[in-house]
Coordinates of N, CA and C in Angstrom, one line a residue:
X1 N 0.8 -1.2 0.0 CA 0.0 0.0 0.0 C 0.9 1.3 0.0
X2 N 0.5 2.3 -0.8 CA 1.4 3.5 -0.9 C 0.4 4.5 0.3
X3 N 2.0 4.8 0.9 CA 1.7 5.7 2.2 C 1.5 7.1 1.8
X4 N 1.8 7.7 0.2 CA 1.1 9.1 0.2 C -0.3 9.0 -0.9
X5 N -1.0 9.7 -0.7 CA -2.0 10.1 -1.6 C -1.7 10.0 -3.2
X6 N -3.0 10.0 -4.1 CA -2.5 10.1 -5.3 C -1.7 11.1 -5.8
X7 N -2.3 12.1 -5.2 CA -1.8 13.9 -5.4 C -0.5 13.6 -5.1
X8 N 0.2 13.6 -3.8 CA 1.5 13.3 -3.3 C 2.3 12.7 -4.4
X9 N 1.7 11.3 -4.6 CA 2.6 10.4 -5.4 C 2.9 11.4 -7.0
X10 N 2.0 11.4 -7.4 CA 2.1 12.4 -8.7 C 2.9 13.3 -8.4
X11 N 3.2 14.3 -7.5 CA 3.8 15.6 -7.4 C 5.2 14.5 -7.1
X12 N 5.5 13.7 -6.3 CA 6.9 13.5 -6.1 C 7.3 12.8 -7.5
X13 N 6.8 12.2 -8.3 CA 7.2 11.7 -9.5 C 7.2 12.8 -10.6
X14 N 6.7 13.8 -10.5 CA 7.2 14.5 -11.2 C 8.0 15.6 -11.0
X15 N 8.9 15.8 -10.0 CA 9.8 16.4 -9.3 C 11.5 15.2 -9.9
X16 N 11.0 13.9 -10.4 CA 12.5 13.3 -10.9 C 12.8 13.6 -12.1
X17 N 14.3 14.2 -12.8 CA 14.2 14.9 -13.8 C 14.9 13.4 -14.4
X18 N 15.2 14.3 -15.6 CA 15.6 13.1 -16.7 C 16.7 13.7 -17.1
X19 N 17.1 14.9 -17.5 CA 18.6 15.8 -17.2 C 19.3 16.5 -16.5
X20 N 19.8 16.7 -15.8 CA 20.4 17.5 -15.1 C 20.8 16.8 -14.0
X21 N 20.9 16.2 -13.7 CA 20.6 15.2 -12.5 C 22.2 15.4 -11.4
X22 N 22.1 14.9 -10.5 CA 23.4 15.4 -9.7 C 24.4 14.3 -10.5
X23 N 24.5 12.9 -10.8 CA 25.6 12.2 -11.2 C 25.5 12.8 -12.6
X24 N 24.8 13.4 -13.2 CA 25.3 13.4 -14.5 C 26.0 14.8 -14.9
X25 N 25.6 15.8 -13.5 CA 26.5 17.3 -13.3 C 27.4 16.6 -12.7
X26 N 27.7 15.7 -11.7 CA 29.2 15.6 -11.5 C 30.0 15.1 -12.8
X27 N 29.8 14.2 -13.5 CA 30.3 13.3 -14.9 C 30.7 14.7 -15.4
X28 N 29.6 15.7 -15.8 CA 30.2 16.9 -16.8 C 31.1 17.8 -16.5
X29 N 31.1 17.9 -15.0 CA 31.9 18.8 -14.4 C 33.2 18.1 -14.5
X30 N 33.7 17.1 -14.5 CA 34.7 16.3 -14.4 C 35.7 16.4 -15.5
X31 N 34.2 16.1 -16.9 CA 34.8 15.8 -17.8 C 35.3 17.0 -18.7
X32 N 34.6 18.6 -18.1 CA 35.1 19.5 -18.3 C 36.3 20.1 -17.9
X33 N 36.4 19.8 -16.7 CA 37.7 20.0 -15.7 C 39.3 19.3 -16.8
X34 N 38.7 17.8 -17.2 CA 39.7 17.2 -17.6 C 40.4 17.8 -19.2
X35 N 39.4 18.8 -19.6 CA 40.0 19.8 -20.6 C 39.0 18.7 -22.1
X36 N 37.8 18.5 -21.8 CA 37.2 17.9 -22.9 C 35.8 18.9 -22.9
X37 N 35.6 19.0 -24.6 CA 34.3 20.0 -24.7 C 33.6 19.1 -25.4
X38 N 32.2 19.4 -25.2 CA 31.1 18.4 -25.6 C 29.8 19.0 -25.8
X39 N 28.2 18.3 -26.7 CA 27.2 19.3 -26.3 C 26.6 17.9 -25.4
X40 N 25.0 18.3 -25.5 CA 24.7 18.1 -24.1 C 23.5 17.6 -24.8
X41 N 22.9 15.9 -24.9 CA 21.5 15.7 -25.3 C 21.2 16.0 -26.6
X42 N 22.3 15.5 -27.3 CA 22.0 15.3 -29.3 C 20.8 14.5 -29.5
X43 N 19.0 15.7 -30.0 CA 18.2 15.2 -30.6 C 18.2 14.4 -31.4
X44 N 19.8 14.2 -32.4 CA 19.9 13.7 -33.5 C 20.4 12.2 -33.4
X45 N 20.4 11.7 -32.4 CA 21.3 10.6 -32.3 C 20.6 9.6 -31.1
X46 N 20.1 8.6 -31.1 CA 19.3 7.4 -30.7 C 19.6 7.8 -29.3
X47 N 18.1 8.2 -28.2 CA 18.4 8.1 -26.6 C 19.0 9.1 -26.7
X48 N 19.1 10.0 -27.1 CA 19.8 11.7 -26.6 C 20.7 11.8 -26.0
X49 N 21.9 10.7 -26.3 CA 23.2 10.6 -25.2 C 23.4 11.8 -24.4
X50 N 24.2 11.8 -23.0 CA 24.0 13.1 -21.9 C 25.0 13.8 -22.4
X51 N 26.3 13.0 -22.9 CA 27.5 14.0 -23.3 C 27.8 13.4 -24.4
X52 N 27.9 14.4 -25.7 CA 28.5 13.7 -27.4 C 29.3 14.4 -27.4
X53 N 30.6 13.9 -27.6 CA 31.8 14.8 -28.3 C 32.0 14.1 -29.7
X54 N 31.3 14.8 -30.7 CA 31.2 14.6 -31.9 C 32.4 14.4 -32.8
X55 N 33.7 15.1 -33.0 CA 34.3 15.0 -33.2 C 35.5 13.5 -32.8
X56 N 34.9 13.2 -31.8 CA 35.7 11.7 -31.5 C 34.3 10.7 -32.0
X57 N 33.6 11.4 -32.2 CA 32.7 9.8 -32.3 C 32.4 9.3 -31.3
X58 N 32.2 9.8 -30.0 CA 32.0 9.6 -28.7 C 30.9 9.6 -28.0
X59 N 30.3 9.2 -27.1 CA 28.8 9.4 -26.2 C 28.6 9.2 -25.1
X60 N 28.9 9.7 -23.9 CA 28.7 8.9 -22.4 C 26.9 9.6 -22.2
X61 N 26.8 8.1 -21.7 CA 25.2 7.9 -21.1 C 26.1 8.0 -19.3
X62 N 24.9 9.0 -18.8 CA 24.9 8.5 -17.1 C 23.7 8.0 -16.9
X63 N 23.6 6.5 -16.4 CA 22.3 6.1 -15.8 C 22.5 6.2 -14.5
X64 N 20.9 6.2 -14.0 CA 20.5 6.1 -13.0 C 20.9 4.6 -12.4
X65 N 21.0 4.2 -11.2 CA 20.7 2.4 -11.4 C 19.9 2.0 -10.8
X66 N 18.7 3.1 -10.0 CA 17.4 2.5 -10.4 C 16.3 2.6 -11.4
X67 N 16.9 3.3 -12.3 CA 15.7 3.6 -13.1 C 16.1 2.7 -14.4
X68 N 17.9 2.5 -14.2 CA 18.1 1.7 -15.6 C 18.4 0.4 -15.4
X69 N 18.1 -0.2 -13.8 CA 18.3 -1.6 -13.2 C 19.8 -1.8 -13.4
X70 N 20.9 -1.4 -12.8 CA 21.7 -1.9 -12.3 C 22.2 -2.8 -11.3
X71 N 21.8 -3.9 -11.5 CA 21.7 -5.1 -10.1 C 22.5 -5.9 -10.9
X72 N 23.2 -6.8 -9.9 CA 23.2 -6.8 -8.6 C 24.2 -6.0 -8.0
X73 N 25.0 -5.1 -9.1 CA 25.9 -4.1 -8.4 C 26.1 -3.8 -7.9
X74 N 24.8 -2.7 -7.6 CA 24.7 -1.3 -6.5 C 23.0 -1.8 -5.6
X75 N 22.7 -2.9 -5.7 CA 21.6 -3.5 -5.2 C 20.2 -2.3 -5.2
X76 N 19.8 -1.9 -6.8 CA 19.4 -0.8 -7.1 C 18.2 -1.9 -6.9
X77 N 16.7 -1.7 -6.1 CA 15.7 -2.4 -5.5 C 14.6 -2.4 -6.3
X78 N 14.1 -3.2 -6.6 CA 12.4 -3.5 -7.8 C 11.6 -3.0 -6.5
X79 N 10.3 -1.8 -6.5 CA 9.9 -1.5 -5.7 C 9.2 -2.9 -5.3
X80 N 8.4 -3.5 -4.2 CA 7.8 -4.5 -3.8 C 6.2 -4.2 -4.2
X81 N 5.8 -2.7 -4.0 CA 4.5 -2.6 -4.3 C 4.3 -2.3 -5.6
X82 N 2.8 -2.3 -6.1 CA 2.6 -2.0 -7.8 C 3.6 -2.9 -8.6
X83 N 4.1 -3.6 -8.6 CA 5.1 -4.0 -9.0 C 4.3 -4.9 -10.5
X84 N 3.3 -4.9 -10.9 CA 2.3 -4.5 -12.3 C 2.9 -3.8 -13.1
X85 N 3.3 -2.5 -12.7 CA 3.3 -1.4 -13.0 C 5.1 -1.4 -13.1
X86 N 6.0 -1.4 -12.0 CA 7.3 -1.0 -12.0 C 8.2 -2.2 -13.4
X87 N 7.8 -3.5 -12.5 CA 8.6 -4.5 -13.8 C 8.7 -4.0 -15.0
X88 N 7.0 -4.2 -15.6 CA 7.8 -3.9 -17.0 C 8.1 -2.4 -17.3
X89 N 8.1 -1.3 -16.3 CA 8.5 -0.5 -16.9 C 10.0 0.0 -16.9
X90 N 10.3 -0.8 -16.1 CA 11.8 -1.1 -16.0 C 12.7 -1.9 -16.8
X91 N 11.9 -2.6 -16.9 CA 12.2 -3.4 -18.2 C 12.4 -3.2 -19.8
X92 N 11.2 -2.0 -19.9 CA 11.8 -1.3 -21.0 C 12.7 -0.3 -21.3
X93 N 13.1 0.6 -20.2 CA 14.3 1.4 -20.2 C 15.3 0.1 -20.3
X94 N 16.0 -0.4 -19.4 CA 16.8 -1.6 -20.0 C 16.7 -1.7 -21.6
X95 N 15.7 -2.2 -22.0 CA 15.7 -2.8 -23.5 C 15.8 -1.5 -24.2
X96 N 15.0 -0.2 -24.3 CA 15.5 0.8 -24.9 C 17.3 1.3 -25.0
X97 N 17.2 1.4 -23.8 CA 18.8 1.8 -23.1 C 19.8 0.3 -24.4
X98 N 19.5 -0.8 -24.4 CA 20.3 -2.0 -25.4 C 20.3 -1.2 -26.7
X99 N 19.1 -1.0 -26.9 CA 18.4 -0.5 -28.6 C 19.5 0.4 -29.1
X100 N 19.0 1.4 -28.0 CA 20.0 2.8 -28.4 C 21.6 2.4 -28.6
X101 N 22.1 1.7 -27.6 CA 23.4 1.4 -27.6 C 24.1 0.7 -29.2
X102 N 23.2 -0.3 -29.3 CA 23.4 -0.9 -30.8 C 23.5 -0.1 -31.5
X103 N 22.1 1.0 -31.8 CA 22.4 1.4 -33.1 C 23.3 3.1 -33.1
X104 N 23.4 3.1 -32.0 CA 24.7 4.2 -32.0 C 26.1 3.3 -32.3
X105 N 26.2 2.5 -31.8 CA 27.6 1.3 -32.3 C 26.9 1.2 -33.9
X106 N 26.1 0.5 -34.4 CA 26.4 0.8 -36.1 C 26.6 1.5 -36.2
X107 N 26.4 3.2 -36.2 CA 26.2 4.3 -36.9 C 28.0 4.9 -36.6
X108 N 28.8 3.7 -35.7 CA 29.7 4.2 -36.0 C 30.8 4.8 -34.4
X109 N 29.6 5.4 -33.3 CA 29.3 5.5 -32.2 C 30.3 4.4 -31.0
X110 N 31.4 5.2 -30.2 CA 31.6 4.5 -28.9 C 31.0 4.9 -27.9
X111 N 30.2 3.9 -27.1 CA 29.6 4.7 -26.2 C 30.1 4.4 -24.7
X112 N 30.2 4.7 -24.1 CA 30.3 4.9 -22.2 C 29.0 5.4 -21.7
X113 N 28.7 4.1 -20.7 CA 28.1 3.9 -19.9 C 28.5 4.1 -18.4
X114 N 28.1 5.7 -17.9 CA 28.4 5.3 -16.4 C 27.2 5.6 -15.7
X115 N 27.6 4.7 -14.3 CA 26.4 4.2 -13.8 C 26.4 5.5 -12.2
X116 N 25.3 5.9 -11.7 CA 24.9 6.7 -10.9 C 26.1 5.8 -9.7
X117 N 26.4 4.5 -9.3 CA 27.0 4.3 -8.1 C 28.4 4.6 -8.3
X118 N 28.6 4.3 -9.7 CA 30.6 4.6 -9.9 C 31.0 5.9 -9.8
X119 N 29.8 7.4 -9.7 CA 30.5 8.5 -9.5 C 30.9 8.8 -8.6
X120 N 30.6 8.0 -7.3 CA 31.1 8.3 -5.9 C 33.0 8.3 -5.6
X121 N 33.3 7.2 -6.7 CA 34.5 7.1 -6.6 C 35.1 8.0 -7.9
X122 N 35.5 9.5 -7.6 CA 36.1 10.0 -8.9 C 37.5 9.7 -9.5
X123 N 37.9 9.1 -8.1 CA 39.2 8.8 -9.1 C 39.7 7.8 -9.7
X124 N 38.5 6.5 -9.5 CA 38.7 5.4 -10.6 C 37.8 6.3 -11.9
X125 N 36.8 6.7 -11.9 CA 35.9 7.6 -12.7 C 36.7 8.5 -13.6
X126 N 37.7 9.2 -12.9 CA 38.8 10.4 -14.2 C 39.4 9.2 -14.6
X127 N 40.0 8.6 -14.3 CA 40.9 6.8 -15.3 C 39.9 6.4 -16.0
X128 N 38.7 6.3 -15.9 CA 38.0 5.4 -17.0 C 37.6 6.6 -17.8
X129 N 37.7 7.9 -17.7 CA 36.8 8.8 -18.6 C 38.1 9.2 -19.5
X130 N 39.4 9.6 -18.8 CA 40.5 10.1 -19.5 C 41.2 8.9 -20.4
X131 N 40.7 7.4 -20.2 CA 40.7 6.3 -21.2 C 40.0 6.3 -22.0
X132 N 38.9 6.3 -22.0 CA 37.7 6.5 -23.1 C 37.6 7.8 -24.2
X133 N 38.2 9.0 -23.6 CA 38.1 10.0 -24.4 C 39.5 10.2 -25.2
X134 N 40.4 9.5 -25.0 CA 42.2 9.7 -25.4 C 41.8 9.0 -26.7

């Protein structure tokens, strides 16, 4: 049973953004700091990757790892209630999130994936980003 009202639940689910998000300002802050420029959510290119550096042929995705099911990793949790409702819709960001990855790899596309729990540690995080972008 959900402990807030419908109203409640609606107003807190729409208060979760889909850009801007704190792991995906720390990733850009980072990856600015490390002397790389990029834009931000290319309409043009499958899933709106969060950072394209076009010129490398580049793309880092930051997921969430509850929203993009990161388990057993970061033990990101399938809510227990509604769970009608959460599976499969979890299930489709996953399968979207594959989609996109493919056909950005045809089109030519390397992509990086970092996950909301690996930003805590920045300094394995500057090693994997200053590898990926060299």
């Amino acid at each position: 049973m959900d402990n807030l009202t419908p109203l409640q639940r609606s107003e807190t689910m729409r208060r979760i953004r889909g850009k801007g998000t704190k792991p995906e300002l720390a990733v850009r802050s980072l990856v600015h700091r490390l002397g790389f420029r990029f834009r931000l959510h290319d309409k043009k290119l499958p899933g709106k990757p969060d950072l394209v550096f076009r010129s490398r042929r580049k793309v880092i995705q930051v997921h969430g790892c509850f929203w993009h099911q990161h388990t057993p990793a970061c033990k990101a949790i399938t809510p227990k209630s509604n769970t009608d409702f959460w599976k499969p819709k979890l299930r489709r960001n996953v399968a979207r999130d594959l989609e996109n990855v493919k056909a950005l790899t045809r089109d030519g596309w390397k992509v990086l994936t970092i996950w909301e729990c690996e930003v805590r540690d920045a300094k394995a995080l500057t090693k994997r980003l200053t590898r990926f972008l060299r």
